[in-house]
Amino acid sequence: MQLIIHRGTNEIGGSCFELNDGKTRLLFDVGLPLNNNDNTENVKLDIKGLYGYEETDINAIFITHAHPDHFGLLEFINSKIPVYMSRVTSNLIKKVYPLTSNKYLKNSDIHVLDNPITIGDYTITPHIVDHSAPQSLAYEIQYKNKKLLYTGDLRFHGRKSYMSDNLKKVKDVDYLIMEGSNIGREKQTQKSENDVLQELKCAFNTKKLSLITFSSQNLERFISVFKACLINKKTLVLDPNTCYVLENFKDLSKNIPQFNWNNIKVYFSPSSISNELAKDKTLYKYKSKKISVEEIRKNPSKYVLKDNFYLTKKILKKFKPEEIQYIYSLWKGYLEKSLHTDILKPQLIHIHSSGHAYLEDLQNFVKELSPKIIIPIHTQHPKKYEELFKTEVLNLSDCEILEVAE
Ligand SMILES: [Zn+2]
């Protein structure tokens, strides 16, 4: 059986690898590189049978989670290939992603994978792990007498860290294909999601208007923000897009805040997303919770606003920057892309915890799992693995073929 990492041996994002035994071909993740500048045609992987409409010999694609650097190529792929993922990932990819990206996934053959599945001589077992995307999966792959474990993206310091801990119980792993996004970033402060909550609680305790940038799809961060609002008796103002994302998480737990809850208001802004939501009347549901900038101006200390291009633009016309407390709750690397950063920089507070495992947690994971061989993926520092994990490491190059002996 051959293992080929098509992309990801030496970069964060764009992950994709293949298992091929001559009879059955499986792909794991079909991601877009992080810096693709929207020119997706140039970053399509050269994989026979992946695109087009003809018969293909790729039997299945397994997606770990709903971040475009793991599933972004799905919009191009042959619709005859079945694609497997978790329930929440499928909701996000089918309903939310087309809305926010204007990319419509032609592929309709998406399947929810709750249990192990056997395809040819492979048995693939999904394991839910903790990451900044909800219901992310790692995959355990049994092929004859060999076992592979693909971590996808994971961390051990979120509220659902016990899920990643469960992965340590997988027995007799021959090849661990492991992400290492935070390898080489050891100097960053290693905050947990609980630290984020505590810092947000303090930050929202202000007479200023609070404005916060975070990802709608980072459910744990959303819960931290909402809890910190409740403790400070503040109302969280969301855009319709975020309300829609939250509705898609409803199945996951009854504890996920929804637009009609107390302490949530909705700011209606003219955007392509609102237009789309208006088409099937989803948008009108949110009307009962509508709030205007004028209402916010009357009592700014009462509100925490989720940053939205139109809302923030309007807010900056009505408020002086020093009247705003601006919290940036994403990875600092994205800060340059942030549209309001320059104006709000003097007010900026960075409160964030990484979506990826810290080095020490990865070391503990490897120690407990004790795989025979580690294969680095989703990292900028694959060469550091050997020294860091004291385990045999196989550094592959993109597209290199590894023959896995049965
Ligand atoms: Zn991710």
Coordinates of C-alpha atoms and ligand atoms in Angstrom, one line a residue:
M1 CA 0.0 0.0 0.0
Q2 CA 1.3 3.5 -0.9
L3 CA 1.0 6.6 1.2
I4 CA 1.4 9.9 -0.7
I5 CA 1.2 13.3 1.0
H6 CA 0.2 15.5 -1.9
R7 CA 0.5 18.6 0.1
G8 CA 1.3 19.5 3.7
T9 CA 4.7 17.9 4.4
N10 CA 6.3 21.4 4.8
E11 CA 3.5 23.8 5.3
I12 CA 0.5 24.7 7.4
G13 CA -2.7 24.4 5.3
G14 CA -3.6 22.8 2.0
S15 CA -3.4 19.3 3.6
C16 CA -4.1 16.2 1.4
F17 CA -2.8 12.7 1.5
E18 CA -3.7 9.5 -0.4
L19 CA -3.7 5.8 0.4
N20 CA -3.6 3.5 -2.6
D21 CA -3.2 -0.2 -2.6
G22 CA -3.8 -0.6 -6.4
K23 CA -7.4 -1.6 -5.8
T24 CA -8.7 1.1 -3.5
R25 CA -7.8 4.8 -3.4
L26 CA -8.7 7.0 -0.5
L27 CA -8.0 10.7 0.1
F28 CA -7.8 12.4 3.4
D29 CA -8.5 16.1 3.4
V30 CA -8.5 18.2 0.2
G31 CA -7.4 21.6 1.5
L32 CA -6.6 24.9 0.0
P33 CA -3.3 26.5 1.0
L34 CA -3.7 29.3 3.6
N35 CA -2.4 32.0 1.4
N36 CA -4.2 31.2 -1.8
N37 CA -5.2 34.8 -2.6
D38 CA -8.5 33.4 -3.9
N39 CA -6.7 32.2 -7.1
T40 CA -7.9 28.7 -6.5
E41 CA -7.2 27.5 -10.0
N42 CA -3.5 27.8 -9.4
V43 CA -3.5 25.7 -6.2
K44 CA -5.4 22.7 -7.4
L45 CA -3.5 19.5 -6.7
D46 CA -2.4 17.4 -9.6
I47 CA -4.2 14.2 -8.6
K48 CA -5.5 11.8 -11.2
G49 CA -9.3 11.2 -11.0
L50 CA -10.0 14.0 -8.6
Y51 CA -11.7 16.4 -10.9
G52 CA -14.0 16.2 -13.9
Y53 CA -17.1 14.2 -14.5
E54 CA -15.9 10.9 -15.8
E55 CA -15.6 7.6 -13.9
T56 CA -12.9 7.8 -11.3
D57 CA -10.9 5.2 -9.3
I58 CA -10.9 7.3 -6.1
N59 CA -13.2 5.5 -3.8
A60 CA -13.7 8.0 -1.1
I61 CA -12.5 11.3 0.5
F62 CA -12.4 11.8 4.2
I63 CA -12.6 15.4 5.6
T64 CA -11.4 16.1 9.1
H65 CA -13.1 19.5 9.7
A66 CA -14.7 22.6 8.3
H67 CA -11.6 24.8 7.7
P68 CA -11.0 25.6 4.1
D69 CA -7.3 24.5 4.4
H70 CA -8.7 21.0 4.9
F71 CA -11.7 20.9 2.5
G72 CA -11.4 23.9 0.2
L73 CA -10.8 21.9 -3.0
L74 CA -14.2 20.1 -2.6
E75 CA -15.8 22.7 -4.9
F76 CA -13.8 21.3 -7.9
I77 CA -14.0 17.6 -7.3
N78 CA -15.7 14.9 -9.3
S79 CA -19.2 14.6 -7.9
K80 CA -19.0 10.8 -8.2
I81 CA -16.6 10.5 -5.3
P82 CA -18.3 10.0 -1.9
V83 CA -17.1 12.4 0.7
Y84 CA -17.2 11.6 4.4
M85 CA -17.2 13.9 7.4
S86 CA -18.9 14.6 10.8
R87 CA -22.4 15.9 11.0
V88 CA -21.5 19.4 12.0
T89 CA -18.8 19.6 9.4
S90 CA -21.3 18.6 6.7
N91 CA -23.7 21.3 8.0
L92 CA -21.0 24.0 7.9
I93 CA -19.7 22.9 4.5
K94 CA -23.1 22.5 2.8
K95 CA -25.0 25.4 4.3
V96 CA -22.7 28.0 5.8
Y97 CA -19.6 27.9 3.6
P98 CA -21.5 28.6 0.3
L99 CA -23.1 31.6 2.0
T100 CA -19.9 33.2 3.3
S101 CA -17.6 32.3 0.4
N102 CA -20.0 32.5 -2.6
K103 CA -18.7 29.1 -3.6
Y104 CA -21.3 26.6 -4.3
L105 CA -20.2 23.0 -3.9
K106 CA -21.5 21.0 -6.8
N107 CA -20.6 17.8 -5.0
S108 CA -23.7 16.5 -3.5
D109 CA -22.4 13.1 -2.4
I110 CA -21.6 14.1 1.2
H111 CA -22.0 11.5 3.9
V112 CA -22.0 11.8 7.6
L113 CA -19.6 9.4 9.3
D114 CA -20.5 8.4 12.8
N115 CA -19.2 4.9 12.8
P116 CA -16.3 2.9 11.4
I117 CA -16.6 2.2 7.7
T118 CA -14.8 -0.5 5.6
I119 CA -13.8 0.2 2.0
G120 CA -11.8 -2.4 0.3
D121 CA -9.1 -3.6 2.8
Y122 CA -9.3 -0.4 4.8
T123 CA -11.4 0.2 7.9
I124 CA -11.6 3.9 8.8
T125 CA -12.7 4.9 12.3
P126 CA -13.6 8.5 13.0
H127 CA -12.6 10.0 16.4
I128 CA -14.0 13.4 17.4
V129 CA -11.2 15.7 18.7
D130 CA -10.9 19.2 20.2
H131 CA -10.0 21.9 17.7
S132 CA -11.3 25.5 16.9
A133 CA -13.7 24.0 14.4
P134 CA -16.5 22.0 16.1
Q135 CA -16.8 18.2 15.7
S136 CA -13.4 17.9 14.0
L137 CA -12.3 14.4 13.3
A138 CA -9.1 12.4 13.5
Y139 CA -9.0 9.2 11.5
E140 CA -7.8 5.8 12.6
I141 CA -7.1 3.6 9.5
Q142 CA -6.6 -0.1 9.8
Y143 CA -5.1 -1.7 6.6
K144 CA -4.4 -5.4 7.0
N145 CA -1.9 -5.6 9.9
K146 CA -0.9 -1.9 9.7
K147 CA -2.5 0.9 11.6
L148 CA -2.3 4.6 10.7
L149 CA -3.6 7.5 12.7
Y150 CA -4.2 10.9 11.2
T151 CA -4.7 13.6 13.7
G152 CA -6.2 16.3 11.4
D153 CA -6.0 19.5 13.5
L154 CA -6.3 19.1 17.2
R155 CA -5.5 20.6 20.6
F156 CA -5.6 19.5 24.2
H157 CA -6.5 22.9 25.9
G158 CA -10.1 23.6 24.8
R159 CA -13.3 22.8 26.7
K160 CA -13.5 19.6 24.8
S161 CA -9.9 18.5 25.5
Y162 CA -11.1 15.2 26.9
M163 CA -12.0 14.3 23.3
S164 CA -8.4 14.7 22.1
D165 CA -7.3 12.8 25.2
N166 CA -9.4 9.9 24.1
L167 CA -7.3 9.6 21.0
K168 CA -4.4 8.6 23.2
K169 CA -6.2 5.3 23.8
V170 CA -5.8 4.1 20.2
K171 CA -3.6 1.0 20.4
D172 CA -0.7 -0.2 18.3
V173 CA -0.3 2.7 15.9
D174 CA 2.4 2.0 13.3
Y175 CA 2.2 5.4 11.5
L176 CA 1.1 8.6 13.3
I177 CA 0.5 11.4 10.7
M178 CA 0.5 14.3 13.0
E179 CA -0.1 18.1 12.7
G180 CA 2.5 20.4 14.2
S181 CA 1.1 23.9 13.6
N182 CA 2.6 25.3 16.8
I183 CA 6.0 23.7 16.4
G184 CA 8.4 26.6 16.1
R185 CA 6.0 28.9 17.9
E186 CA 7.0 27.8 21.4
K187 CA 7.5 31.4 22.5
Q188 CA 3.8 32.3 22.2
T189 CA 1.7 32.4 25.5
Q190 CA 0.0 29.1 25.9
K191 CA -3.5 30.1 26.9
S192 CA -6.4 27.7 27.3
E193 CA -9.9 28.5 26.3
N194 CA -10.7 28.9 30.0
D195 CA -8.0 31.6 30.2
V196 CA -9.7 33.3 27.3
L197 CA -13.0 33.3 29.2
Q198 CA -11.4 34.8 32.3
E199 CA -9.7 37.5 30.3
L200 CA -12.9 38.4 28.4
K201 CA -14.8 38.6 31.7
C202 CA -12.3 41.3 32.8
A203 CA -12.2 43.1 29.4
F204 CA -15.9 43.5 29.2
N205 CA -16.0 45.0 32.6
T206 CA -15.8 48.5 31.1
K207 CA -17.9 51.6 30.5
K208 CA -16.7 51.7 26.9
L209 CA -18.4 50.1 24.0
S210 CA -16.8 46.7 23.5
L211 CA -16.0 45.5 19.9
I212 CA -14.6 42.0 19.3
T213 CA -13.3 40.2 16.3
F214 CA -13.7 36.4 16.4
S215 CA -14.7 33.6 14.0
S216 CA -18.5 32.7 14.0
Q217 CA -17.5 29.1 13.4
N218 CA -15.3 28.9 16.5
L219 CA -18.1 27.7 18.7
E220 CA -16.0 27.5 21.9
R221 CA -14.9 31.1 21.4
F222 CA -18.5 32.1 20.9
I223 CA -19.5 30.5 24.2
S224 CA -16.6 32.2 26.0
V225 CA -17.7 35.6 24.6
F226 CA -21.4 35.0 25.5
K227 CA -20.6 33.8 29.0
A228 CA -18.4 36.9 29.6
C229 CA -21.3 39.1 28.3
L230 CA -23.7 37.4 30.8
I231 CA -21.4 37.9 33.7
N232 CA -21.1 41.6 32.9
K233 CA -24.8 41.9 32.2
K234 CA -24.1 43.0 28.6
T235 CA -26.0 42.3 25.4
L236 CA -24.1 40.7 22.5
V237 CA -24.8 42.2 19.1
L238 CA -24.5 39.7 16.2
D239 CA -24.9 39.9 12.5
P240 CA -27.4 37.7 10.7
N241 CA -24.6 35.5 9.3
T242 CA -23.6 34.5 12.9
C243 CA -27.2 33.9 13.9
Y244 CA -27.5 31.5 10.9
V245 CA -24.2 29.7 11.8
L246 CA -25.5 29.3 15.4
E247 CA -28.7 27.8 14.1
N248 CA -26.7 25.2 12.2
F249 CA -25.0 24.2 15.5
K250 CA -28.4 23.7 17.2
D251 CA -28.2 19.9 16.9
L252 CA -24.9 19.8 18.7
S253 CA -26.2 20.9 22.1
K254 CA -29.1 22.7 23.7
N255 CA -26.6 25.0 25.4
I256 CA -25.6 26.8 22.2
P257 CA -26.9 30.3 22.3
Q258 CA -29.5 31.2 19.6
F259 CA -30.6 34.6 18.2
N260 CA -33.9 34.5 20.2
W261 CA -32.2 34.2 23.6
N262 CA -32.0 37.1 26.0
N263 CA -28.9 39.1 25.9
I264 CA -28.6 38.7 22.1
K265 CA -29.5 41.4 19.5
V266 CA -29.1 41.4 15.8
Y267 CA -27.7 44.2 13.7
F268 CA -29.0 44.2 10.1
S269 CA -26.4 45.2 7.6
P270 CA -26.7 45.3 3.8
S271 CA -24.4 42.4 2.7
S272 CA -24.5 39.6 0.1
I273 CA -25.0 37.2 3.0
S274 CA -28.1 39.1 4.2
N275 CA -29.4 39.0 0.6
E276 CA -28.9 35.3 0.4
L277 CA -30.6 34.8 3.8
A278 CA -33.5 36.9 2.6
K279 CA -34.2 34.6 -0.3
D280 CA -35.7 31.8 1.8
K281 CA -36.9 34.3 4.5
T282 CA -34.4 33.1 7.1
L283 CA -33.4 36.7 7.6
Y284 CA -36.9 37.9 8.7
K285 CA -36.9 35.5 11.7
Y286 CA -34.2 37.7 13.2
K287 CA -36.2 40.9 12.9
S288 CA -37.7 40.6 16.4
K289 CA -34.2 41.1 17.8
K290 CA -33.2 44.0 15.6
I291 CA -31.0 46.8 17.0
S292 CA -29.8 50.0 15.4
V293 CA -26.5 51.9 15.9
E294 CA -28.5 54.8 17.3
E295 CA -29.7 52.5 20.1
I296 CA -26.2 51.4 20.8
R297 CA -25.0 55.0 20.8
K298 CA -27.5 55.8 23.6
N299 CA -26.1 53.2 26.0
P300 CA -22.7 51.9 24.7
S301 CA -21.6 50.3 28.0
K302 CA -24.5 47.9 27.7
Y303 CA -23.2 46.2 24.5
V304 CA -20.6 43.9 23.1
L305 CA -20.5 44.0 19.3
K306 CA -19.2 41.2 17.2
D307 CA -17.1 42.9 14.5
N308 CA -18.7 43.0 11.1
F309 CA -17.5 45.1 8.2
Y310 CA -20.6 47.3 7.9
L311 CA -21.4 47.6 11.6
T312 CA -17.9 48.5 12.5
K313 CA -17.7 51.1 9.7
K314 CA -20.9 52.7 11.0
I315 CA -19.7 52.5 14.6
L316 CA -16.5 54.3 13.7
K317 CA -18.5 57.2 12.3
K318 CA -20.5 57.6 15.5
F319 CA -17.8 56.8 18.1
K320 CA -14.3 58.1 18.6
P321 CA -11.7 55.2 18.7
E322 CA -10.9 56.0 22.3
E323 CA -14.6 55.4 23.2
I324 CA -14.2 51.8 22.0
Q325 CA -12.5 48.8 23.6
Y326 CA -11.4 46.6 20.7
I327 CA -10.6 43.0 21.4
Y328 CA -8.9 40.9 18.7
S329 CA -9.7 37.2 19.3
L330 CA -8.1 35.4 16.3
W331 CA -4.6 34.3 15.6
K332 CA -2.3 37.4 15.4
G333 CA -1.1 36.3 12.0
Y334 CA -4.5 37.4 10.6
L335 CA -4.2 40.8 12.1
E336 CA -2.8 42.4 8.9
K337 CA -5.9 41.4 7.0
S338 CA -8.2 43.0 9.6
L339 CA -9.9 46.0 8.0
H340 CA -10.2 48.3 11.0
T341 CA -6.9 47.5 12.7
D342 CA -5.1 50.8 12.0
I343 CA -7.8 53.0 13.4
L344 CA -8.4 50.7 16.4
K345 CA -4.8 49.7 17.1
P346 CA -4.2 51.9 20.1
Q347 CA -7.3 50.2 21.8
L348 CA -6.4 46.7 20.7
I349 CA -6.3 43.9 23.3
H350 CA -5.3 40.4 22.0
I351 CA -7.2 37.6 23.7
H352 CA -6.9 34.3 22.0
S353 CA -6.0 30.7 22.6
S354 CA -4.7 28.6 19.7
G355 CA -6.8 26.0 17.8
H356 CA -3.7 23.8 17.7
A357 CA -1.9 21.7 20.3
Y358 CA 1.0 23.2 22.2
L359 CA 4.3 21.4 21.9
E360 CA 4.2 19.9 25.4
D361 CA 0.7 18.5 24.8
L362 CA 1.9 16.9 21.6
Q363 CA 4.8 15.4 23.4
N364 CA 2.6 13.9 26.0
F365 CA 0.2 12.7 23.3
V366 CA 3.1 10.9 21.5
K367 CA 4.4 9.5 24.7
E368 CA 1.1 7.9 25.6
L369 CA 0.2 6.7 22.2
S370 CA 3.8 5.5 21.5
P371 CA 3.5 5.1 17.7
K372 CA 6.3 3.3 15.9
I373 CA 6.8 6.1 13.3
I374 CA 5.7 9.7 13.1
I375 CA 5.0 11.4 9.7
P376 CA 4.8 15.2 10.0
I377 CA 2.1 17.1 8.3
H378 CA 0.5 20.6 8.6
T379 CA 3.8 22.1 10.0
Q380 CA 6.5 24.5 8.9
H381 CA 9.1 22.6 10.9
P382 CA 8.9 18.9 10.0
K383 CA 12.7 18.5 10.6
K384 CA 12.3 19.4 14.3
Y385 CA 10.0 16.4 15.0
E386 CA 12.8 13.9 15.5
E387 CA 14.4 15.8 18.3
L388 CA 11.2 16.9 19.9
F389 CA 9.4 13.6 20.1
K390 CA 12.2 11.1 20.6
T391 CA 10.5 8.7 18.2
E392 CA 11.4 7.6 14.7
V393 CA 10.3 10.2 12.2
L394 CA 9.8 9.9 8.5
N395 CA 10.1 13.2 6.7
L396 CA 8.4 12.9 3.4
S397 CA 8.3 15.5 0.6
D398 CA 5.1 16.5 -1.1
C399 CA 4.1 13.8 -3.6
E400 CA 6.8 11.3 -2.5
I401 CA 5.6 7.7 -2.5
L402 CA 6.0 5.8 0.7
E403 CA 5.6 2.0 0.3
V404 CA 3.9 0.7 3.5
A405 CA 4.8 -2.9 3.9
E406 CA 1.9 -5.1 5.0
Ligands
ZN1 ZN -8.2 23.7 11.3

